[in-house]
PDB file of C-alpha atoms in Angstrom:
ATOM      1  CA  MET U   1      -8.627  10.222  23.712  1.00 61.00           C
ATOM      2  CA  THR U   2     -10.655   7.028  22.567  1.00 52.00           C
ATOM      3  CA  ALA U   3     -11.504   5.692  19.142  1.00 44.00           C
ATOM      4  CA  GLU U   4     -15.330   5.381  19.722  1.00 44.00           C
ATOM      5  CA  ARG U   5     -15.955   8.809  17.977  1.00 47.00           C
ATOM      6  CA  ALA U   6     -13.593   8.131  15.052  1.00 42.00           C
ATOM      7  CA  GLY U   7     -16.455   6.894  12.976  1.00 41.00           C
ATOM      8  CA  ALA U   8     -17.966  10.420  12.763  1.00 48.00           C
ATOM      9  CA  GLY U   9     -15.239  11.518  10.379  1.00 71.00           C
ATOM     10  CA  SER U  10     -11.667  10.804   9.304  1.00 90.00           C
ATOM     11  CA  LEU U  11      -9.217   9.798  12.020  1.00 92.00           C
ATOM     12  CA  THR U  12      -7.247  13.011  11.298  1.00 95.00           C
ATOM     13  CA  GLY U  13     -10.299  14.992  11.752  1.00 96.00           C
ATOM     14  CA  TYR U  14     -10.954  13.335  15.046  1.00 96.00           C
ATOM     15  CA  VAL U  15      -7.562  13.895  16.250  1.00 98.00           C
ATOM     16  CA  ALA U  16      -7.802  17.608  15.021  1.00 98.00           C
ATOM     17  CA  GLU U  17     -10.977  17.862  16.913  1.00 98.00           C
ATOM     18  CA  PHE U  18      -9.423  16.439  20.051  1.00 98.00           C
ATOM     19  CA  ILE U  19      -6.495  18.946  19.745  1.00 99.00           C
ATOM     20  CA  ALA U  20      -8.821  21.967  19.374  1.00 98.00           C
ATOM     21  CA  SER U  21     -11.258  21.098  22.032  1.00 98.00           C
ATOM     22  CA  THR U  22      -9.218  19.620  24.890  1.00 99.00           C
ATOM     23  CA  ARG U  23      -8.847  22.040  27.870  1.00 98.00           C
ATOM     24  CA  PHE U  24      -6.884  21.978  31.194  1.00 99.00           C
ATOM     25  CA  ALA U  25     -10.083  20.837  33.058  1.00 98.00           C
ATOM     26  CA  ASN U  26     -10.479  17.853  30.780  1.00 98.00           C
ATOM     27  CA  ILE U  27      -7.279  16.109  31.814  1.00 98.00           C
ATOM     28  CA  PRO U  28      -7.848  13.727  34.888  1.00 98.00           C
ATOM     29  CA  GLU U  29      -5.840  14.504  38.081  1.00 98.00           C
ATOM     30  CA  GLY U  30      -3.867  11.311  37.901  1.00 98.00           C
ATOM     31  CA  VAL U  31      -2.768  12.107  34.393  1.00 98.00           C
ATOM     32  CA  LEU U  32      -1.501  15.505  35.390  1.00 98.00           C
ATOM     33  CA  VAL U  33       0.446  13.824  38.161  1.00 98.00           C
ATOM     34  CA  LEU U  34       2.210  11.474  35.852  1.00 97.00           C
ATOM     35  CA  GLY U  35       2.677  14.279  33.270  1.00 98.00           C
ATOM     36  CA  LYS U  36       4.438  16.545  35.784  1.00 98.00           C
ATOM     37  CA  LYS U  37       6.732  13.595  36.629  1.00 98.00           C
ATOM     38  CA  SER U  38       7.601  13.050  33.146  1.00 98.00           C
ATOM     39  CA  ILE U  39       8.247  16.894  32.631  1.00 98.00           C
ATOM     40  CA  LEU U  40      10.569  17.031  35.492  1.00 98.00           C
ATOM     41  CA  ASP U  41      12.379  13.816  34.315  1.00 97.00           C
ATOM     42  CA  GLY U  42      12.585  15.397  30.879  1.00 98.00           C
ATOM     43  CA  LEU U  43      14.118  18.793  32.362  1.00 98.00           C
ATOM     44  CA  GLY U  44      16.723  16.983  34.206  1.00 97.00           C
ATOM     45  CA  LEU U  45      17.460  14.894  31.159  1.00 97.00           C
ATOM     46  CA  ALA U  46      17.898  18.245  29.263  1.00 97.00           C
ATOM     47  CA  LEU U  47      20.365  19.412  31.850  1.00 97.00           C
ATOM     48  CA  ALA U  48      22.387  16.334  31.433  1.00 95.00           C
ATOM     49  CA  GLY U  49      22.109  16.078  27.678  1.00 95.00           C
ATOM     50  CA  SER U  50      23.209  19.747  27.211  1.00 95.00           C
ATOM     51  CA  VAL U  51      26.939  18.886  27.957  1.00 94.00           C
ATOM     52  CA  ALA U  52      26.954  15.914  25.590  1.00 94.00           C
ATOM     53  CA  LYS U  53      28.861  16.177  22.313  1.00 94.00           C
ATOM     54  CA  SER U  54      25.733  16.240  20.278  1.00 93.00           C
ATOM     55  CA  GLY U  55      24.396  19.058  22.256  1.00 92.00           C
ATOM     56  CA  GLN U  56      27.416  21.186  21.760  1.00 92.00           C
ATOM     57  CA  LEU U  57      27.447  20.484  18.047  1.00 94.00           C
ATOM     58  CA  ILE U  58      23.891  21.551  17.762  1.00 94.00           C
ATOM     59  CA  ARG U  59      24.279  24.758  19.654  1.00 92.00           C
ATOM     60  CA  ARG U  60      27.428  25.690  17.551  1.00 92.00           C
ATOM     61  CA  HIS U  61      25.374  25.012  14.454  1.00 94.00           C
ATOM     62  CA  LEU U  62      22.396  27.230  15.767  1.00 91.00           C
ATOM     63  CA  GLN U  63      24.624  29.976  16.859  1.00 88.00           C
ATOM     64  CA  GLY U  64      26.132  30.090  13.303  1.00 90.00           C
ATOM     65  CA  LEU U  65      22.773  30.830  11.888  1.00 89.00           C
ATOM     66  CA  GLY U  66      23.278  34.515  13.249  1.00 84.00           C
ATOM     67  CA  THR U  67      19.828  35.306  14.568  1.00 85.00           C
ATOM     68  CA  ASN U  68      19.447  37.904  17.455  1.00 88.00           C
ATOM     69  CA  VAL U  69      16.181  36.568  18.594  1.00 92.00           C
ATOM     70  CA  ARG U  70      16.338  35.603  22.294  1.00 94.00           C
ATOM     71  CA  ALA U  71      12.827  33.972  22.786  1.00 97.00           C
ATOM     72  CA  ALA U  72      13.317  30.858  24.635  1.00 98.00           C
ATOM     73  CA  SER U  73      15.891  29.240  26.795  1.00 97.00           C
ATOM     74  CA  VAL U  74      18.384  26.404  25.847  1.00 96.00           C
ATOM     75  CA  LEU U  75      18.254  24.455  29.178  1.00 97.00           C
ATOM     76  CA  GLY U  76      21.561  23.838  30.893  1.00 95.00           C
ATOM     77  CA  THR U  77      23.131  26.840  29.235  1.00 94.00           C
ATOM     78  CA  GLY U  78      22.775  30.589  29.553  1.00 91.00           C
ATOM     79  CA  MET U  79      21.785  30.901  26.050  1.00 94.00           C
ATOM     80  CA  ARG U  80      18.526  32.017  24.509  1.00 96.00           C
ATOM     81  CA  MET U  81      17.367  31.455  20.882  1.00 96.00           C
ATOM     82  CA  PRO U  82      14.323  31.558  18.690  1.00 96.00           C
ATOM     83  CA  ALA U  83      11.783  29.228  19.852  1.00 97.00           C
ATOM     84  CA  ARG U  84      12.202  26.680  17.212  1.00 96.00           C
ATOM     85  CA  PHE U  85      15.896  26.492  17.632  1.00 96.00           C
ATOM     86  CA  ALA U  86      15.451  26.216  21.475  1.00 97.00           C
ATOM     87  CA  ALA U  87      13.088  23.327  20.900  1.00 98.00           C
ATOM     88  CA  PHE U  88      15.555  21.590  18.702  1.00 97.00           C
ATOM     89  CA  ALA U  89      18.440  21.881  21.042  1.00 97.00           C
ATOM     90  CA  ASN U  90      16.442  20.898  24.013  1.00 97.00           C
ATOM     91  CA  GLY U  91      14.881  17.918  22.164  1.00 97.00           C
ATOM     92  CA  ALA U  92      18.258  16.566  21.181  1.00 95.00           C
ATOM     93  CA  ALA U  93      19.424  17.148  24.851  1.00 96.00           C
ATOM     94  CA  VAL U  94      16.426  15.285  26.515  1.00 97.00           C
ATOM     95  CA  HIS U  95      17.063  12.203  24.216  1.00 94.00           C
ATOM     96  CA  ALA U  96      20.854  12.131  24.039  1.00 93.00           C
ATOM     97  CA  ASP U  97      21.497   9.512  26.897  1.00 91.00           C
ATOM     98  CA  ASP U  98      18.296   7.647  25.968  1.00 88.00           C
ATOM     99  CA  TYR U  99      16.953   7.618  29.605  1.00 91.00           C
ATOM    100  CA  ASP U 100      13.759   9.501  28.668  1.00 92.00           C
ATOM    101  CA  ASP U 101      10.337   8.251  29.503  1.00 92.00           C
ATOM    102  CA  THR U 102       9.047   5.223  27.532  1.00 90.00           C
ATOM    103  CA  GLN U 103       5.473   4.178  26.417  1.00 90.00           C
ATOM    104  CA  LEU U 104       5.468   0.712  27.013  1.00 86.00           C
ATOM    105  CA  ALA U 105       3.550  -1.802  24.856  1.00 82.00           C
ATOM    106  CA  VAL U 106       0.892  -4.166  25.938  1.00 77.00           C
ATOM    107  CA  ALA U 107       0.409  -6.033  22.453  1.00 76.00           C
ATOM    108  CA  LYS U 108       2.836  -8.955  22.196  1.00 76.00           C
ATOM    109  CA  ASP U 109       3.762  -8.134  18.545  1.00 76.00           C
ATOM    110  CA  ARG U 110       5.660  -5.101  19.607  1.00 74.00           C
ATOM    111  CA  VAL U 111       9.407  -5.367  19.470  1.00 67.00           C
ATOM    112  CA  TYR U 112      11.242  -4.833  22.716  1.00 69.00           C
ATOM    113  CA  GLY U 113       7.897  -4.064  24.446  1.00 68.00           C
ATOM    114  CA  LEU U 114       8.028  -0.416  23.888  1.00 74.00           C
ATOM    115  CA  LEU U 115       6.445   2.065  21.391  1.00 87.00           C
ATOM    116  CA  THR U 116       7.726   5.653  21.793  1.00 91.00           C
ATOM    117  CA  HIS U 117       9.663   8.188  23.984  1.00 94.00           C
ATOM    118  CA  PRO U 118       6.742  10.706  24.321  1.00 96.00           C
ATOM    119  CA  THR U 119       8.301  13.532  26.268  1.00 98.00           C
ATOM    120  CA  ALA U 120      11.460  14.259  24.122  1.00 97.00           C
ATOM    121  CA  PRO U 121       9.231  15.683  21.269  1.00 97.00           C
ATOM    122  CA  ALA U 122       6.444  16.930  23.113  1.00 98.00           C
ATOM    123  CA  LEU U 123       8.166  18.825  25.940  1.00 99.00           C
ATOM    124  CA  PRO U 124      10.748  20.870  24.213  1.00 98.00           C
ATOM    125  CA  SER U 125       8.206  22.067  21.512  1.00 98.00           C
ATOM    126  CA  THR U 126       5.561  23.355  23.859  1.00 99.00           C
ATOM    127  CA  LEU U 127       7.902  24.570  26.534  1.00 99.00           C
ATOM    128  CA  ALA U 128       9.804  26.784  23.884  1.00 99.00           C
ATOM    129  CA  LEU U 129       6.605  28.254  22.562  1.00 99.00           C
ATOM    130  CA  ALA U 130       5.071  28.765  25.916  1.00 99.00           C
ATOM    131  CA  GLU U 131       8.148  30.650  27.140  1.00 99.00           C
ATOM    132  CA  ARG U 132       8.202  32.788  23.826  1.00 98.00           C
ATOM    133  CA  ASP U 133       4.523  33.751  24.271  1.00 98.00           C
ATOM    134  CA  GLY U 134       4.469  34.162  28.162  1.00 98.00           C
ATOM    135  CA  ARG U 135       1.684  31.439  28.437  1.00 98.00           C
ATOM    136  CA  PRO U 136       0.196  30.468  31.753  1.00 98.00           C
ATOM    137  CA  GLY U 137       1.295  27.102  33.142  1.00 98.00           C
ATOM    138  CA  LYS U 138      -1.929  25.535  32.635  1.00 99.00           C
ATOM    139  CA  ASP U 139      -1.837  26.319  28.727  1.00 99.00           C
ATOM    140  CA  PHE U 140       1.727  24.653  28.735  1.00 99.00           C
ATOM    141  CA  LEU U 141       0.507  21.584  30.669  1.00 99.00           C
ATOM    142  CA  THR U 142      -2.632  21.185  28.424  1.00 99.00           C
ATOM    143  CA  ALA U 143      -0.493  21.380  25.234  1.00 99.00           C
ATOM    144  CA  TYR U 144       2.053  19.188  26.593  1.00 99.00           C
ATOM    145  CA  HIS U 145      -0.606  16.396  27.572  1.00 99.00           C
ATOM    146  CA  VAL U 146      -2.295  16.825  24.178  1.00 99.00           C
ATOM    147  CA  GLY U 147       1.014  16.343  22.369  1.00 99.00           C
ATOM    148  CA  VAL U 148       1.860  13.199  24.479  1.00 98.00           C
ATOM    149  CA  GLU U 149      -1.570  11.669  23.970  1.00 98.00           C
ATOM    150  CA  VAL U 150      -1.423  12.133  20.237  1.00 98.00           C
ATOM    151  CA  GLU U 151       2.029  10.810  19.954  1.00 97.00           C
ATOM    152  CA  CYS U 152       1.266   7.739  21.983  1.00 95.00           C
ATOM    153  CA  LYS U 153      -2.130   6.964  20.344  1.00 95.00           C
ATOM    154  CA  ILE U 154      -0.302   6.927  16.905  1.00 94.00           C
ATOM    155  CA  ALA U 155       2.395   4.763  18.236  1.00 92.00           C
ATOM    156  CA  GLU U 156      -0.264   2.283  19.368  1.00 90.00           C
ATOM    157  CA  ALA U 157      -2.133   2.272  16.211  1.00 89.00           C
ATOM    158  CA  ILE U 158       0.826   1.971  13.735  1.00 88.00           C
ATOM    159  CA  ASN U 159       1.674  -1.363  12.126  1.00 84.00           C
ATOM    160  CA  PRO U 160       4.520  -3.129  14.303  1.00 82.00           C
ATOM    161  CA  ARG U 161       6.531  -3.386  11.055  1.00 82.00           C
ATOM    162  CA  HIS U 162       6.974   0.283  11.197  1.00 84.00           C
ATOM    163  CA  TYR U 163       9.678  -0.113  13.900  1.00 81.00           C
ATOM    164  CA  GLN U 164      10.675  -3.683  12.905  1.00 81.00           C
ATOM    165  CA  GLN U 165      11.708  -2.403   9.457  1.00 85.00           C
ATOM    166  CA  GLY U 166      13.842   0.391  10.754  1.00 85.00           C
ATOM    167  CA  PHE U 167      11.714   3.447  11.471  1.00 87.00           C
ATOM    168  CA  HIS U 168      12.404   5.387  14.802  1.00 87.00           C
ATOM    169  CA  SER U 169       8.964   5.949  16.054  1.00 90.00           C
ATOM    170  CA  THR U 170      10.216   8.697  18.648  1.00 92.00           C
ATOM    171  CA  ALA U 171      10.808  10.596  15.391  1.00 93.00           C
ATOM    172  CA  THR U 172       8.038   9.612  13.090  1.00 94.00           C
ATOM    173  CA  CYS U 173       5.116   9.674  15.776  1.00 95.00           C
ATOM    174  CA  GLY U 174       6.959  12.280  17.768  1.00 96.00           C
ATOM    175  CA  THR U 175       6.721  14.789  15.006  1.00 97.00           C
ATOM    176  CA  LEU U 176       2.959  14.626  15.131  1.00 98.00           C
ATOM    177  CA  GLY U 177       2.977  14.732  18.862  1.00 98.00           C
ATOM    178  CA  ALA U 178       4.935  18.005  18.856  1.00 98.00           C
ATOM    179  CA  ALA U 179       2.770  19.359  16.164  1.00 99.00           C
ATOM    180  CA  ALA U 180      -0.464  18.546  18.141  1.00 99.00           C
ATOM    181  CA  GLY U 181       1.047  20.176  21.378  1.00 99.00           C
ATOM    182  CA  VAL U 182       2.133  23.314  19.587  1.00 99.00           C
ATOM    183  CA  ALA U 183      -1.345  23.487  17.736  1.00 99.00           C
ATOM    184  CA  SER U 184      -3.198  23.199  21.164  1.00 99.00           C
ATOM    185  CA  LEU U 185      -0.833  25.981  22.615  1.00 99.00           C
ATOM    186  CA  LEU U 186      -1.577  28.214  19.706  1.00 99.00           C
ATOM    187  CA  GLY U 187      -5.301  27.881  20.046  1.00 98.00           C
ATOM    188  CA  PHE U 188      -5.758  26.268  16.593  1.00 99.00           C
ATOM    189  CA  THR U 189      -9.380  25.379  15.272  1.00 98.00           C
ATOM    190  CA  SER U 190      -9.833  21.867  14.325  1.00 98.00           C
ATOM    191  CA  ASP U 191      -9.441  22.863  10.569  1.00 98.00           C
ATOM    192  CA  GLN U 192      -5.957  24.432  11.408  1.00 98.00           C
ATOM    193  CA  ALA U 193      -4.988  21.571  13.619  1.00 98.00           C
ATOM    194  CA  ARG U 194      -5.810  19.160  10.739  1.00 98.00           C
ATOM    195  CA  THR U 195      -3.601  21.224   8.421  1.00 98.00           C
ATOM    196  CA  CYS U 196      -0.876  21.314  11.042  1.00 98.00           C
ATOM    197  CA  LEU U 197      -0.907  17.579  11.172  1.00 98.00           C
ATOM    198  CA  GLY U 198      -0.854  17.247   7.490  1.00 97.00           C
ATOM    199  CA  ILE U 199       2.404  19.361   7.283  1.00 98.00           C
ATOM    200  CA  ALA U 200       3.889  17.499  10.227  1.00 98.00           C
ATOM    201  CA  GLY U 201       3.083  14.163   8.653  1.00 96.00           C
ATOM    202  CA  SER U 202       4.776  15.265   5.283  1.00 96.00           C
ATOM    203  CA  LEU U 203       7.926  16.174   7.312  1.00 95.00           C
ATOM    204  CA  ALA U 204       8.027  13.170   9.808  1.00 94.00           C
ATOM    205  CA  ALA U 205      11.047  11.169   9.396  1.00 92.00           C
ATOM    206  CA  GLY U 206      13.630   8.990  11.391  1.00 91.00           C
ATOM    207  CA  VAL U 207      15.379   5.760  11.133  1.00 89.00           C
ATOM    208  CA  ARG U 208      16.992   3.452  13.695  1.00 88.00           C
ATOM    209  CA  GLU U 209      20.154   3.033  11.589  1.00 84.00           C
ATOM    210  CA  ASN U 210      21.346   6.292  13.094  1.00 82.00           C
ATOM    211  CA  PHE U 211      21.162   4.853  16.731  1.00 78.00           C
ATOM    212  CA  GLY U 212      25.038   4.062  16.452  1.00 59.00           C
TER     213      GLY U 212
END
């Protein structure tokens, strides 16, 4: 995704069109290879994070909600939950040990030389939905890459002060990336994707003060 076409409309509209129009065939082979490595890395981290204290607390909370829907897997356990709950539990597990993949910054004004952890939001959301709906692997891979691309491009575009002043970009930008991936998997039109991004933007949050 590049910025050249952005002048044709709003940036949100351009991103929404990218989400709606991207197909598996549009993704370069080299990108797919790197993406699959990040997916495997994320799955391994989810297994490790599933035994973390945070993972156990989250699962206990979700079990307490009393749903009988068993649509998607909670990785590292024998549990199945509604897709949104499984995505929540798996997302926390992927990021629990903070070893997940990192988008490196090239600009000198970026603190610590990094921007976001793209797989932690994009993988759990698209994986849970793909499992729930029985989608082919190519559809899942397309959605995952769309989510990562949107998250990383937003992380590149935001003012460096976003992170410097305490916002956690993996949470703020990652919310939009997860929404983009899910919109792709659901086959949203550009108008639907635009609305999805707007809702996600209203809900995006996260501060570094919680790092511990």
